[in-house]
Coordinates of C-alpha atoms in Angstrom, one line a residue:
M1035 CA 0.0 0.0 0.0
K1036 CA 1.5 3.3 -1.0
K1037 CA 2.3 5.6 1.9
I1038 CA 2.3 9.4 2.2
F1039 CA 3.8 11.3 5.1
L1040 CA 1.4 12.1 7.9
L1041 CA 1.4 15.7 9.0
P1042 CA 3.4 16.1 12.2
L1043 CA 1.7 17.9 15.1
L1044 CA 2.7 21.5 15.8
I1045 CA 1.1 23.6 18.5
L1046 CA 1.2 27.3 17.7
E1047 CA 0.7 29.8 20.5
F1048 CA -0.7 33.1 19.3
S1049 CA -3.8 34.9 20.5
G1050 CA -6.2 37.4 19.2
V1051 CA -9.8 38.5 19.8
V1052 CA -12.0 40.6 17.6
S1053 CA -13.0 43.9 19.1
G1054 CA -15.4 45.6 16.9
Q1055 CA -13.7 46.3 13.6
K1056 CA -10.3 47.2 15.0
L1057 CA -7.6 44.6 14.6
T1058 CA -6.1 43.3 17.7
A1059 CA -2.3 42.8 18.1
G1060 CA -3.0 39.0 17.9
Q1061 CA -4.8 39.4 14.6
K1062 CA -2.1 41.6 13.1
D1063 CA 0.6 39.1 14.3
F1064 CA -1.3 36.2 12.9
N1065 CA -1.9 37.8 9.5
K1066 CA 1.8 38.6 9.3
K1067 CA 2.8 35.0 10.0
M1068 CA 0.3 33.7 7.4
T1069 CA 1.5 36.2 4.8
L1070 CA 5.1 35.3 5.5
A1071 CA 4.4 31.6 5.2
A1072 CA 2.6 32.2 1.9
S1073 CA 5.4 34.4 0.5
E1074 CA 7.9 31.7 1.4
F1075 CA 5.8 29.1 -0.4
V1076 CA 5.6 31.3 -3.5
K1077 CA 9.3 31.8 -3.5
T1078 CA 9.8 28.0 -4.0
L1079 CA 7.8 28.0 -7.2
D1080 CA 9.7 27.9 -10.5
P1081 CA 8.0 29.6 -13.5
A1082 CA 6.0 26.6 -14.6
A1083 CA 4.7 25.9 -11.1
A1084 CA 4.0 29.6 -10.5
K1085 CA 1.9 29.7 -13.7
E1086 CA -0.2 26.7 -12.4
T1087 CA -0.4 27.9 -8.8
L1088 CA -0.7 31.7 -8.8
L1089 CA -4.0 33.2 -10.0
P1090 CA -5.6 36.6 -9.8
L1091 CA -7.8 37.3 -6.7
D1092 CA -10.9 37.7 -8.9
D1093 CA -10.4 34.4 -10.8
V1094 CA -13.6 32.4 -10.8
I1095 CA -11.7 29.3 -9.9
R1096 CA -11.5 30.6 -6.4
F1097 CA -15.3 29.9 -6.0
D1098 CA -15.2 26.6 -7.8
W1099 CA -14.6 24.4 -4.9
N1100 CA -15.4 20.7 -4.5
Y1101 CA -14.8 17.8 -2.1
T1102 CA -14.9 14.9 -4.6
P1103 CA -11.9 13.1 -6.1
R1104 CA -11.2 15.0 -9.4
P1105 CA -8.3 16.7 -11.2
R1106 CA -7.5 20.0 -9.6
K1107 CA -5.7 23.1 -10.7
G1108 CA -2.7 24.1 -8.7
I1109 CA 0.5 22.5 -7.5
T1110 CA -0.1 19.1 -5.8
F1111 CA 1.9 17.0 -3.5
K1112 CA 2.6 14.7 -6.5
T1113 CA 4.3 17.5 -8.5
M1114 CA 6.0 19.3 -5.6
T1115 CA 9.7 19.3 -4.9
P1116 CA 10.6 18.6 -1.2
P1117 CA 11.2 22.4 -0.5
Q1118 CA 7.8 23.2 -2.1
K1119 CA 6.1 20.5 0.0
N1120 CA 7.7 21.7 3.2
A1121 CA 6.7 25.3 2.5
A1122 CA 3.1 24.3 1.7
M1123 CA 2.9 22.3 4.9
D1124 CA 4.4 25.2 6.9
L1125 CA 1.6 27.4 5.5
L1126 CA -1.0 24.9 6.6
K1127 CA 0.5 24.6 10.1
V1128 CA 0.1 28.4 10.5
V1129 CA -3.7 28.4 10.0
L1130 CA -4.7 25.1 11.7
S1131 CA -4.6 24.1 15.3
A1132 CA -2.7 20.9 16.3
D1133 CA -6.1 19.1 16.2
G1134 CA -7.1 20.5 12.9
Y1135 CA -3.7 19.7 11.4
M1136 CA -3.9 16.1 12.6
K1137 CA -7.4 15.8 11.1
A1138 CA -6.2 17.1 7.8
G1139 CA -3.4 14.6 7.7
Q1140 CA -5.7 11.7 8.7
I1141 CA -8.2 12.7 5.9
I1142 CA -5.4 12.6 3.4
D1143 CA -4.3 9.2 4.7
L1144 CA -7.8 7.7 4.3
E1145 CA -7.1 7.7 0.5
N1146 CA -4.7 4.9 1.3
V1147 CA -7.5 3.0 3.1
L1148 CA -9.8 3.5 0.1
R1149 CA -7.2 2.1 -2.2
V1150 CA -7.2 -1.1 -0.2
V1151 CA -11.0 -1.3 0.5
E1152 CA -11.7 -0.7 -3.2
S1153 CA -8.9 -3.0 -4.4
R1154 CA -7.4 -0.3 -6.5
P1155 CA -4.4 -1.2 -8.8
A1156 CA -0.9 -0.1 -7.9
N1157 CA -1.0 2.7 -10.5
D1158 CA -4.4 4.1 -9.4
T1159 CA -4.7 7.9 -9.3
Y1160 CA -8.4 8.1 -8.4
R1161 CA -7.8 7.5 -4.7
D1162 CA -4.7 9.5 -4.4
P1163 CA -3.1 10.9 -1.2
E1164 CA -0.9 13.1 -3.4
N1165 CA -3.8 14.8 -5.3
Y1166 CA -4.2 17.7 -2.9
A1167 CA -3.6 21.0 -4.5
F1168 CA -2.5 24.5 -3.3
L1169 CA -3.6 27.7 -5.0
V1170 CA -2.7 31.3 -4.2
F1171 CA -5.0 34.1 -5.4
G1172 CA -3.5 37.5 -5.7
N1173 CA -0.2 38.6 -4.1
P1174 CA 0.4 38.0 -0.4
D1175 CA 2.3 41.3 -0.4
Q1176 CA -1.0 43.1 -1.2
K1177 CA -3.8 44.1 1.2
A1178 CA -6.2 41.6 -0.3
W1179 CA -5.3 38.0 -1.3
A1180 CA -6.4 34.4 -0.6
W1181 CA -5.3 30.8 -0.8
R1182 CA -6.7 27.3 -0.5
V1183 CA -5.8 23.7 -0.2
E1184 CA -8.1 21.2 -1.7
G1185 CA -8.5 17.5 -2.5
H1186 CA -10.9 14.6 -1.7
H1187 CA -12.7 15.4 1.5
L1188 CA -10.6 18.5 2.3
S1189 CA -11.3 22.0 1.1
L1190 CA -10.0 24.9 3.2
H1191 CA -10.2 28.5 2.1
F1192 CA -8.4 31.5 3.7
S1193 CA -8.8 35.1 2.7
S1194 CA -6.8 38.1 4.0
V1195 CA -8.4 41.5 3.6
D1196 CA -6.8 44.6 5.3
G1197 CA -5.2 42.3 7.9
R1198 CA -8.3 40.3 8.8
V1199 CA -8.3 36.6 7.9
T1200 CA -11.5 34.6 7.1
I1201 CA -11.8 30.8 7.2
T1202 CA -14.8 29.8 5.1
P1203 CA -15.8 27.7 3.3
G1204 CA -14.1 25.1 5.4
F1205 CA -14.9 21.4 4.5
M1206 CA -13.7 18.2 6.1
G1207 CA -15.0 14.8 5.3
S1208 CA -14.2 11.2 6.2
N1209 CA -14.6 8.1 4.1
P1210 CA -14.8 5.7 5.9
G1211 CA -16.4 7.6 8.8
T1212 CA -15.0 4.8 10.9
V1213 CA -12.4 2.5 9.4
L1214 CA -13.7 -1.0 9.7
A1215 CA -11.3 -2.8 7.3
D1216 CA -8.3 -4.7 8.6
V1217 CA -5.7 -2.1 7.8
P1218 CA -3.3 -0.1 10.0
Q1219 CA -5.8 2.7 10.3
K1220 CA -8.6 0.3 11.6
G1221 CA -10.8 2.0 14.2
R1222 CA -9.9 5.5 13.1
S1223 CA -12.8 8.0 13.2
V1224 CA -11.5 11.4 12.0
L1225 CA -14.7 13.3 12.8
K1226 CA -15.7 11.4 15.9
E1227 CA -16.0 14.4 18.2
E1228 CA -18.3 16.3 15.8
Q1229 CA -20.6 13.3 15.6
Q1230 CA -20.5 12.2 19.3
L1231 CA -21.2 15.7 20.7
A1232 CA -24.2 16.0 18.4
F1233 CA -25.6 12.7 19.6
D1234 CA -24.9 13.8 23.2
L1235 CA -27.0 16.9 22.6
L1236 CA -29.8 15.0 20.8
H1237 CA -30.0 12.5 23.6
A1238 CA -30.1 15.2 26.3
L1239 CA -33.2 16.8 24.8
G1240 CA -36.6 16.3 26.4
P1241 CA -39.5 14.9 24.4
E1242 CA -41.0 18.3 23.5
Q1243 CA -37.5 19.7 22.6
L1244 CA -36.9 16.7 20.4
K1245 CA -40.1 17.2 18.5
T1246 CA -38.9 20.8 17.7
A1247 CA -35.3 19.7 16.8
L1248 CA -36.2 16.7 14.7
L1249 CA -37.2 17.9 11.2
H1250 CA -37.5 14.5 9.6
T1251 CA -36.9 10.8 10.3
K1252 CA -35.0 10.4 7.1
A1253 CA -31.7 12.2 6.5
P1254 CA -30.8 13.9 3.1
N1255 CA -28.1 12.1 1.1
D1256 CA -25.7 15.0 1.5
M1257 CA -25.3 18.5 2.9
L1258 CA -28.1 20.6 1.6
T1259 CA -25.8 23.5 0.5
T1260 CA -23.3 21.0 -1.1
N1261 CA -20.5 23.0 -2.7
T1262 CA -22.5 26.1 -3.8
R1263 CA -20.6 29.4 -4.1
K1264 CA -23.0 31.0 -1.7
A1265 CA -24.7 29.0 1.1
S1266 CA -28.3 29.8 1.6
L1267 CA -31.3 28.1 3.3
D1268 CA -34.8 29.4 3.4
K1269 CA -35.1 29.7 7.2
R1270 CA -33.6 28.7 10.5
E1271 CA -35.3 25.6 11.8
G1272 CA -35.0 23.4 14.9
L1273 CA -34.4 24.2 18.5
R1274 CA -32.9 27.5 19.5
L1275 CA -30.1 27.6 22.1
S1276 CA -32.3 29.9 24.2
E1277 CA -34.8 27.1 24.4
M1278 CA -32.3 24.7 25.9
R1279 CA -31.5 24.1 29.5
P1280 CA -28.0 25.2 30.8
E1281 CA -26.5 21.7 30.6
Q1282 CA -27.8 21.3 27.0
Q1283 CA -26.5 24.8 26.1
A1284 CA -23.0 23.7 27.3
I1285 CA -23.1 20.7 25.0
F1286 CA -24.3 22.8 22.1
K1287 CA -21.5 25.3 22.6
K1288 CA -18.9 22.4 22.8
L1289 CA -20.3 21.1 19.5
I1290 CA -19.9 24.5 17.8
L1291 CA -16.4 24.8 19.1
S1292 CA -15.5 21.4 17.8
Y1293 CA -15.6 23.0 14.4
L1294 CA -13.9 26.2 15.3
N1295 CA -11.2 24.4 17.2
R1296 CA -9.9 23.0 13.9
Y1297 CA -8.3 26.5 13.4
H1298 CA -5.5 28.5 14.9
V1299 CA -6.7 30.0 18.2
T1300 CA -6.7 33.5 16.8
L1301 CA -9.1 32.5 14.0
K1302 CA -11.2 30.4 16.5
N1303 CA -11.5 33.3 18.9
Q1304 CA -12.5 35.9 16.3
Q1305 CA -15.3 33.5 14.9
W1306 CA -16.6 32.8 18.4
E1307 CA -16.7 36.5 19.3
K1308 CA -18.6 37.2 16.1
L1309 CA -21.2 34.6 17.2
E1310 CA -21.4 36.1 20.6
K1311 CA -21.9 39.6 19.1
E1312 CA -24.7 38.3 16.9
G1313 CA -26.3 36.4 19.8
L1314 CA -25.7 32.8 20.6
D1315 CA -29.4 32.5 21.6
Q1316 CA -30.2 32.9 17.9
I1317 CA -28.4 29.7 16.8
Y1318 CA -30.5 26.7 16.0
F1319 CA -29.9 23.0 16.2
A1320 CA -31.8 20.7 13.7
W1321 CA -31.7 17.0 13.2
M1322 CA -32.8 14.5 10.5
G1323 CA -32.5 10.7 10.3
D1324 CA -31.4 8.0 12.8
Q1325 CA -31.2 9.0 16.4
Q1326 CA -28.5 6.4 17.1
P1327 CA -25.1 6.1 15.4
E1328 CA -25.8 2.9 13.5
I1329 CA -23.9 1.7 10.4
G1330 CA -25.6 -0.5 7.8
P1331 CA -28.0 -0.3 4.8
G1332 CA -30.6 2.4 5.2
H1333 CA -28.9 4.1 8.1
G1334 CA -27.7 7.6 8.3
H1335 CA -28.1 10.9 10.1
Y1336 CA -27.7 14.7 9.4
Y1337 CA -27.7 17.8 11.6
R1338 CA -27.1 21.4 11.1
I1339 CA -26.2 24.5 13.2
H1340 CA -27.8 27.6 11.8
G1341 CA -27.3 31.2 13.1
P1342 CA -27.6 34.7 11.7
S1343 CA -24.3 34.2 9.8
L1344 CA -23.1 30.8 10.8
L1345 CA -24.1 27.5 9.0
I1346 CA -22.5 24.2 9.9
E1347 CA -23.8 21.0 8.2
F1348 CA -22.9 17.4 9.1
D1349 CA -24.1 14.6 6.9
N1350 CA -23.3 10.9 7.5
T1351 CA -25.6 9.0 5.2
Q1352 CA -23.6 7.5 2.4
N1353 CA -22.2 4.0 2.6
G1354 CA -24.8 3.1 5.2
G1355 CA -24.0 5.9 7.6
N1356 CA -20.2 5.5 7.4
H1357 CA -19.2 8.4 5.1
V1358 CA -19.1 11.9 6.6
H1359 CA -19.3 15.3 5.1
S1360 CA -19.0 18.4 7.2
V1361 CA -18.7 22.1 6.4
V1362 CA -18.5 25.5 8.1
R1363 CA -20.0 28.4 6.1
D1364 CA -20.3 32.1 6.7
L1365 CA -23.6 33.2 5.2
D1366 CA -22.3 36.8 4.8
N1367 CA -18.6 36.5 4.4
D1368 CA -17.6 33.2 2.6
F1369 CA -14.4 33.8 0.6
G1370 CA -14.1 37.1 2.6
E1371 CA -16.6 38.7 0.2
D1372 CA -18.1 41.1 2.7
L1373 CA -14.6 42.3 3.7
L1374 CA -13.6 42.6 0.0
R1375 CA -16.7 44.6 -0.7
A1376 CA -15.8 47.1 2.0
H1377 CA -12.2 47.1 0.9
Y1378 CA -13.1 48.0 -2.7
E1379 CA -15.6 50.6 -1.6
K1380 CA -13.0 52.3 0.6
A1381 CA -10.4 52.2 -2.3
H1382 CA -12.9 53.9 -4.6
G1383 CA -13.8 56.5 -2.0
K1384 CA -17.4 55.3 -1.6

């Protein structure tokens, strides 16, 4: 079975909290470190690699994101030199927490599991742990730029606008959800916390609360917003945090943070502060499908967390409830679009 390096753990210790629209020292420091890491990555690119990897900030490819195994534009692990690979990984280390970095590495390594489970030939490139591509949009030396890393079940997007960094869309998936095959990764469940906390919350609800939270006994076969450029749902449904008891609220907050904790603490803090400012009481929890984590034909479950600007979707329905998709979206500011709009308006004197 072909191996690929697993991402080593690296704990970064920066801090920063959003305070209104003013950047904190932590945010400024974080943006400098991400910009420096991106610049170092760009320096490793020869002309051919740069042509493939560096695109204008307004290129439509930035919004064409996907979590399926497919050919991707950008420089991939397969085509990188060792210095390029090291620089790419250094960039990823900056933006993710130790836990998020580990999850990213485990998701990539699941391609090796799928090669075995699906009896792929030795020269297979469909299930490929080296088909993860990096793209940089714009120039890291400018006030507005972005970058992403994307491959099967991993699509992470970061935008920097006037020193503020955004983190959405942010997709992580896991196939298998739990590795059942007799391989070295057997028993691995990359998104176990995101699933277990949701079941903990569901099982903590009273009968009337459950009636409100449960939208349907059958789950959809994927996230409702899939890979749309702009995430949108007609309305917020389910049970509001304000309708939960204190112990239920505590589980709900831990569930939300299980997604934000994938990121560097500065990014996590600024997202949490934004949610607090908008009102945590206005965030809804909704469920569809099985109420127990069962694997087998016909099984599966889905939940979502829906606030004024936050949307988190978790779907585990494919492969008999053993194939997970999860995403964090900002309903106003995916790809940093709100920040970019304000940036351009300021530049044009509006």
